Coordinates of C-alpha atoms in Angstrom, one line a residue:
M156 CA 69.2 223.7 313.1
S157 CA 69.0 221.6 310.0
S158 CA 72.1 220.4 308.1
I159 CA 72.3 219.9 304.4
A160 CA 73.2 216.4 303.4
I161 CA 75.5 215.9 300.5
T162 CA 74.5 212.9 298.3
P163 CA 77.1 210.5 296.9
K164 CA 76.3 211.9 293.4
E165 CA 77.2 215.4 294.5
N166 CA 80.4 214.0 296.1
R167 CA 81.3 212.4 292.8
I168 CA 80.7 215.6 290.9
K169 CA 82.9 217.6 293.3
S170 CA 85.6 215.0 293.3
S171 CA 85.5 214.7 289.5
F172 CA 85.8 218.5 289.1
S173 CA 88.7 218.7 291.6
R174 CA 90.4 215.8 289.9
K175 CA 90.1 217.4 286.5
A176 CA 91.4 220.7 287.7
F177 CA 94.4 219.0 289.3
V178 CA 95.2 217.0 286.1
V179 CA 94.9 220.2 284.0
F180 CA 97.2 222.1 286.3
N181 CA 99.7 219.2 286.3
Y182 CA 99.8 218.9 282.5
A183 CA 100.1 222.7 282.2
L184 CA 103.0 222.8 284.7
L185 CA 104.8 219.8 283.2
T186 CA 104.4 221.2 279.7
A187 CA 105.9 224.5 280.7
L188 CA 108.8 222.8 282.4
A189 CA 109.4 220.5 279.4
I190 CA 109.5 223.5 277.1
A191 CA 111.9 225.3 279.5
F192 CA 114.2 222.3 279.5
I193 CA 114.0 221.6 275.8
L194 CA 114.4 225.1 274.4
P195 CA 118.1 225.4 275.4
V196 CA 118.9 222.1 273.8
I197 CA 117.1 223.1 270.6
H198 CA 119.0 226.4 270.7
V199 CA 122.4 224.8 271.1
L200 CA 121.7 222.1 268.5
F201 CA 120.4 224.4 265.8
S202 CA 123.1 227.0 266.5
S203 CA 125.8 224.3 266.1
I204 CA 124.7 223.7 262.4
S205 CA 123.9 227.3 261.5
D206 CA 125.8 229.7 259.3
P207 CA 128.5 231.2 261.6
Y208 CA 128.2 234.8 260.2
W209 CA 124.5 234.8 260.7
L210 CA 124.9 233.2 264.2
N211 CA 127.1 236.0 265.4
T212 CA 124.4 238.6 264.6
Q213 CA 121.8 236.8 266.8
S214 CA 121.0 237.6 270.4
G215 CA 118.0 235.5 271.1
L216 CA 117.0 231.8 270.9
V217 CA 117.7 230.0 267.7
L218 CA 114.7 227.8 267.0
L219 CA 115.5 227.0 263.4
P220 CA 118.9 226.4 261.7
H221 CA 119.9 229.1 259.2
G222 CA 122.0 227.5 256.5
I223 CA 123.1 223.9 257.3
N224 CA 126.8 224.1 258.2
F225 CA 128.7 221.2 259.8
T226 CA 132.0 223.0 259.9
G227 CA 131.8 223.4 263.6
Y228 CA 131.8 219.6 264.1
K229 CA 134.6 219.1 261.6
L230 CA 136.7 221.6 263.6
V231 CA 135.9 219.9 266.9
F232 CA 136.9 216.4 265.7
N233 CA 140.0 217.8 264.1
N234 CA 141.1 219.4 267.4
S235 CA 143.6 217.1 269.2
D236 CA 142.8 218.5 272.7
L237 CA 139.1 217.8 272.4
V238 CA 139.6 214.3 270.9
R239 CA 142.2 213.4 273.6
G240 CA 139.9 214.8 276.3
F241 CA 137.0 212.7 275.0
L242 CA 139.1 209.6 275.2
N243 CA 140.4 210.5 278.7
T244 CA 136.8 211.0 279.8
M245 CA 135.8 207.6 278.5
I246 CA 138.6 206.0 280.4
Y247 CA 137.7 207.9 283.6
V248 CA 134.0 207.1 283.3
T249 CA 134.5 203.4 282.6
A250 CA 137.1 202.8 285.3
A251 CA 135.4 204.9 288.0
T252 CA 132.0 203.5 287.3
V253 CA 133.1 199.8 287.3
L254 CA 135.2 200.3 290.4
G255 CA 132.5 202.4 292.1
L256 CA 129.9 199.7 291.4
V257 CA 132.0 196.9 292.8
V258 CA 133.0 198.8 295.9
T259 CA 129.4 200.1 296.5
I260 CA 127.8 196.7 296.0
V261 CA 130.2 194.9 298.3
S262 CA 130.1 197.6 301.0
A263 CA 126.3 197.8 300.8
Y264 CA 126.1 194.0 301.3
V265 CA 128.3 194.1 304.3
L266 CA 126.4 197.0 305.9
S267 CA 123.0 195.4 305.2
R268 CA 123.8 192.3 307.4
K269 CA 122.0 192.5 310.7
D270 CA 124.6 190.3 312.4
M271 CA 127.5 192.8 311.7
L272 CA 128.9 194.4 314.8
F273 CA 128.5 198.2 315.2
V274 CA 126.7 198.5 311.9
D275 CA 124.5 201.4 313.1
A276 CA 127.5 203.3 314.4
I277 CA 129.4 202.7 311.1
M278 CA 126.4 203.9 309.1
M279 CA 126.2 207.1 311.2
L280 CA 129.8 207.8 310.5
I281 CA 129.4 207.1 306.8
S282 CA 126.2 209.3 306.6
F283 CA 128.1 212.1 308.4
T284 CA 130.3 212.5 305.3
M285 CA 127.2 213.7 303.4
I286 CA 127.0 216.7 305.7
F287 CA 130.7 217.4 306.4
G288 CA 133.7 217.0 304.3
G289 CA 137.4 217.4 305.0
G290 CA 137.9 220.2 302.5
I291 CA 139.9 220.8 299.4
V292 CA 143.3 221.4 301.1
P293 CA 143.4 218.2 303.2
S294 CA 142.2 216.2 300.1
Y295 CA 145.1 217.7 298.0
I296 CA 147.6 216.9 300.7
I297 CA 146.4 213.3 300.9
M298 CA 146.7 212.9 297.1
Q299 CA 150.2 214.4 297.3
K300 CA 151.3 212.1 300.1
L301 CA 150.0 209.1 298.2
G302 CA 151.9 210.2 295.1
L303 CA 148.7 210.3 292.9
L304 CA 149.0 213.9 291.7
N305 CA 149.1 214.3 288.0
T306 CA 148.0 210.7 287.4
R307 CA 144.7 209.1 286.2
W308 CA 144.1 207.6 289.7
A309 CA 143.8 211.1 291.1
V310 CA 140.6 211.5 289.1
I311 CA 139.3 207.9 289.5
L312 CA 139.9 207.0 293.2
P313 CA 138.5 209.9 295.2
A314 CA 135.0 209.7 293.7
C315 CA 134.7 206.0 293.2
I316 CA 132.1 205.7 295.9
S317 CA 129.1 207.9 296.9
T318 CA 127.4 207.7 300.3
Y319 CA 124.0 208.4 298.7
N320 CA 124.5 205.5 296.3
L321 CA 125.7 203.3 299.1
I322 CA 122.6 203.9 301.1
I323 CA 120.4 203.1 298.1
M324 CA 122.2 199.8 297.5
R325 CA 122.1 198.9 301.2
T326 CA 118.4 199.5 301.3
A327 CA 117.9 197.4 298.2
F328 CA 119.8 194.4 299.8
Q329 CA 117.7 194.8 303.0
T330 CA 114.5 194.2 301.0
V331 CA 115.7 190.8 299.8
P332 CA 114.3 188.0 302.0
P333 CA 117.1 186.5 304.2
A334 CA 115.8 183.0 303.3
L335 CA 117.4 183.3 299.8
E336 CA 120.8 183.9 301.2
E337 CA 120.4 181.1 303.8
S338 CA 119.4 178.7 301.0
A339 CA 122.4 179.6 298.9
R340 CA 124.8 179.1 301.8
L341 CA 123.3 175.7 302.5
D342 CA 124.3 174.8 298.9
G343 CA 127.9 175.9 299.6
A344 CA 127.8 179.4 298.2
G345 CA 130.4 181.9 299.5
D346 CA 130.0 185.6 300.1
L347 CA 130.9 186.7 296.5
T348 CA 128.6 184.0 295.1
V349 CA 125.8 185.2 297.3
I350 CA 126.4 188.9 296.3
F351 CA 126.8 188.6 292.6
Q352 CA 124.8 185.5 291.7
V353 CA 122.0 185.4 294.2
L354 CA 121.3 189.0 295.5
L355 CA 122.5 191.2 292.7
P356 CA 120.1 189.9 290.0
L357 CA 117.2 190.7 292.4
V358 CA 118.3 194.3 292.9
K359 CA 119.5 195.0 289.4
A360 CA 117.2 198.0 289.1
S361 CA 119.0 199.7 292.0
A362 CA 122.4 198.7 290.5
A363 CA 121.4 200.2 287.2
T364 CA 120.3 203.4 288.9
I365 CA 123.5 203.9 290.8
A366 CA 125.5 203.0 287.6
L367 CA 123.7 205.9 285.9
Y368 CA 124.5 208.2 288.8
Y369 CA 128.2 207.3 288.6
I370 CA 128.3 207.7 284.8
I371 CA 126.7 211.2 284.9
Q372 CA 128.9 212.2 287.9
H373 CA 132.1 211.3 286.3
W374 CA 131.1 212.4 282.8
N375 CA 130.4 215.9 284.1
S376 CA 133.3 216.1 286.5
W377 CA 136.1 218.6 285.9
F378 CA 136.9 220.2 289.3
Q379 CA 139.0 217.3 290.7
A380 CA 140.9 217.1 287.4
S381 CA 141.6 220.9 287.6
M382 CA 143.1 220.4 291.1
Y383 CA 145.1 217.2 290.7
L384 CA 146.2 217.3 287.0
Q385 CA 148.8 219.6 285.4
N386 CA 149.5 217.4 282.4
R387 CA 147.2 218.4 279.5
E388 CA 147.6 214.9 278.1
L389 CA 145.4 213.7 281.0
F390 CA 142.7 216.4 280.9
P391 CA 139.1 215.1 280.7
L392 CA 136.7 216.5 278.1
Q393 CA 134.8 218.7 280.5
L394 CA 138.0 220.4 281.6
V395 CA 139.0 221.2 278.0
L396 CA 135.4 222.3 277.4
R397 CA 135.6 224.6 280.4
E398 CA 138.7 226.3 279.1
I399 CA 137.0 226.9 275.7
L400 CA 133.6 228.0 277.1
I401 CA 134.4 229.8 280.3
V402 CA 138.0 230.7 280.6
N403 CA 138.2 231.6 276.9
D404 CA 142.0 231.7 277.2
S405 CA 143.7 233.0 274.2
N406 CA 146.3 230.3 274.4
T407 CA 143.6 227.6 274.4
A408 CA 142.0 229.2 271.3
A409 CA 145.4 229.4 269.7
S410 CA 146.0 225.7 270.4
M411 CA 143.1 224.8 268.1
S412 CA 145.1 224.4 265.0
A413 CA 142.1 223.3 263.0
L414 CA 140.3 226.6 263.9
D415 CA 143.4 228.6 262.9
A416 CA 143.3 227.1 259.5
V417 CA 139.9 228.7 258.8
S418 CA 140.0 231.9 256.9
D419 CA 137.9 233.8 259.5
A420 CA 138.7 232.1 262.8
N421 CA 136.8 234.6 265.0
A422 CA 133.5 233.9 263.1
Y423 CA 133.7 230.2 263.8
K424 CA 134.6 230.4 267.5
Q425 CA 130.9 230.6 268.5
L426 CA 130.0 227.8 266.2
V427 CA 132.7 225.6 267.7
K428 CA 131.5 226.3 271.3
Y429 CA 128.0 225.0 270.4
A430 CA 129.4 222.0 268.6
V431 CA 131.5 221.1 271.6
I432 CA 128.5 221.2 273.9
I433 CA 126.5 218.9 271.6
V434 CA 129.5 216.4 271.3
S435 CA 130.0 216.4 275.1
S436 CA 126.3 215.9 275.9
A437 CA 125.3 213.4 273.2
P438 CA 126.7 210.3 274.9
M439 CA 124.6 211.0 278.0
L440 CA 121.5 211.6 275.9
V441 CA 122.0 208.2 274.2
V442 CA 122.7 206.2 277.4
Y443 CA 119.9 207.7 279.6
P444 CA 116.9 206.3 277.8
F445 CA 118.2 202.7 278.2
V446 CA 118.7 203.1 282.0
M447 CA 115.6 205.2 282.6
K448 CA 113.3 202.1 282.9
Y449 CA 115.3 201.1 286.0
F450 CA 115.4 204.6 287.5
E451 CA 112.1 204.8 289.3
S452 CA 112.1 201.3 290.8
G453 CA 115.7 201.6 291.7
V454 CA 115.4 204.9 293.7
M455 CA 112.0 204.0 295.3
V456 CA 113.1 200.6 296.5
G457 CA 112.6 200.4 300.3
A458 CA 110.7 203.7 300.4
V459 CA 107.5 201.8 301.2
K460 CA 107.6 199.1 303.8
G461 CA 104.6 197.0 304.9

């Protein structure tokens, strides 16, 4: 029984065809996903600057603005609750991100040392928190006993460190050759000097990545604030936004004095909702491109080991 031999040329043809088909499929899939992700953004953006009376008659996607109208943004920035919520969110994001980075970096350094006692057992306990949490009621009771309810610390402290970010940072420190730390210690460097002046510059991609994670996490957070805060003066932007977009409370709408001043307030409510979404999303859209270059290398660090 004779076998048919496949020449290298035929292999190249088959490989080339398979490769082209794979590339075409990838481009088609990614293009479809990109369109699916971009269309809602275009819809919200163009709706926020369209004529409010025309907007209220539309039921589908708005792919082109109809009559440029920035009244929605004027009403948003004239609303005291939204402006205060934006400032509160900036405070929460800045404080929680800085505190989270410091705690994560120091903790990851300690847990990355091979000479630390019971490090494996400690990491198992820390990793267990990714699977099982204490629950909402115990968390509320703890915050109450600590006297942190209805304070800014109730929003900042509980989420200042993430187990996933801690693991990423720990893995990044483990990839740095131990000889660098030993050399620094021979020159008289202490622990903080080793962490922030020797090791951290070498793993800045991972640090930038977890910083991005913390920023997005705290910027979009509203649930903890809804549990721990009763004072509206401390509400973050996303909690105010939730009231406007989801709860649609009549008291919340009535509190928007700038909207009440409009001759036809009901016609502008939809416009204000779209404008609020753009205002709340714009900072993340601005920050993300500057951190994106560190994202891939920061997440993949330690994924491949020789």
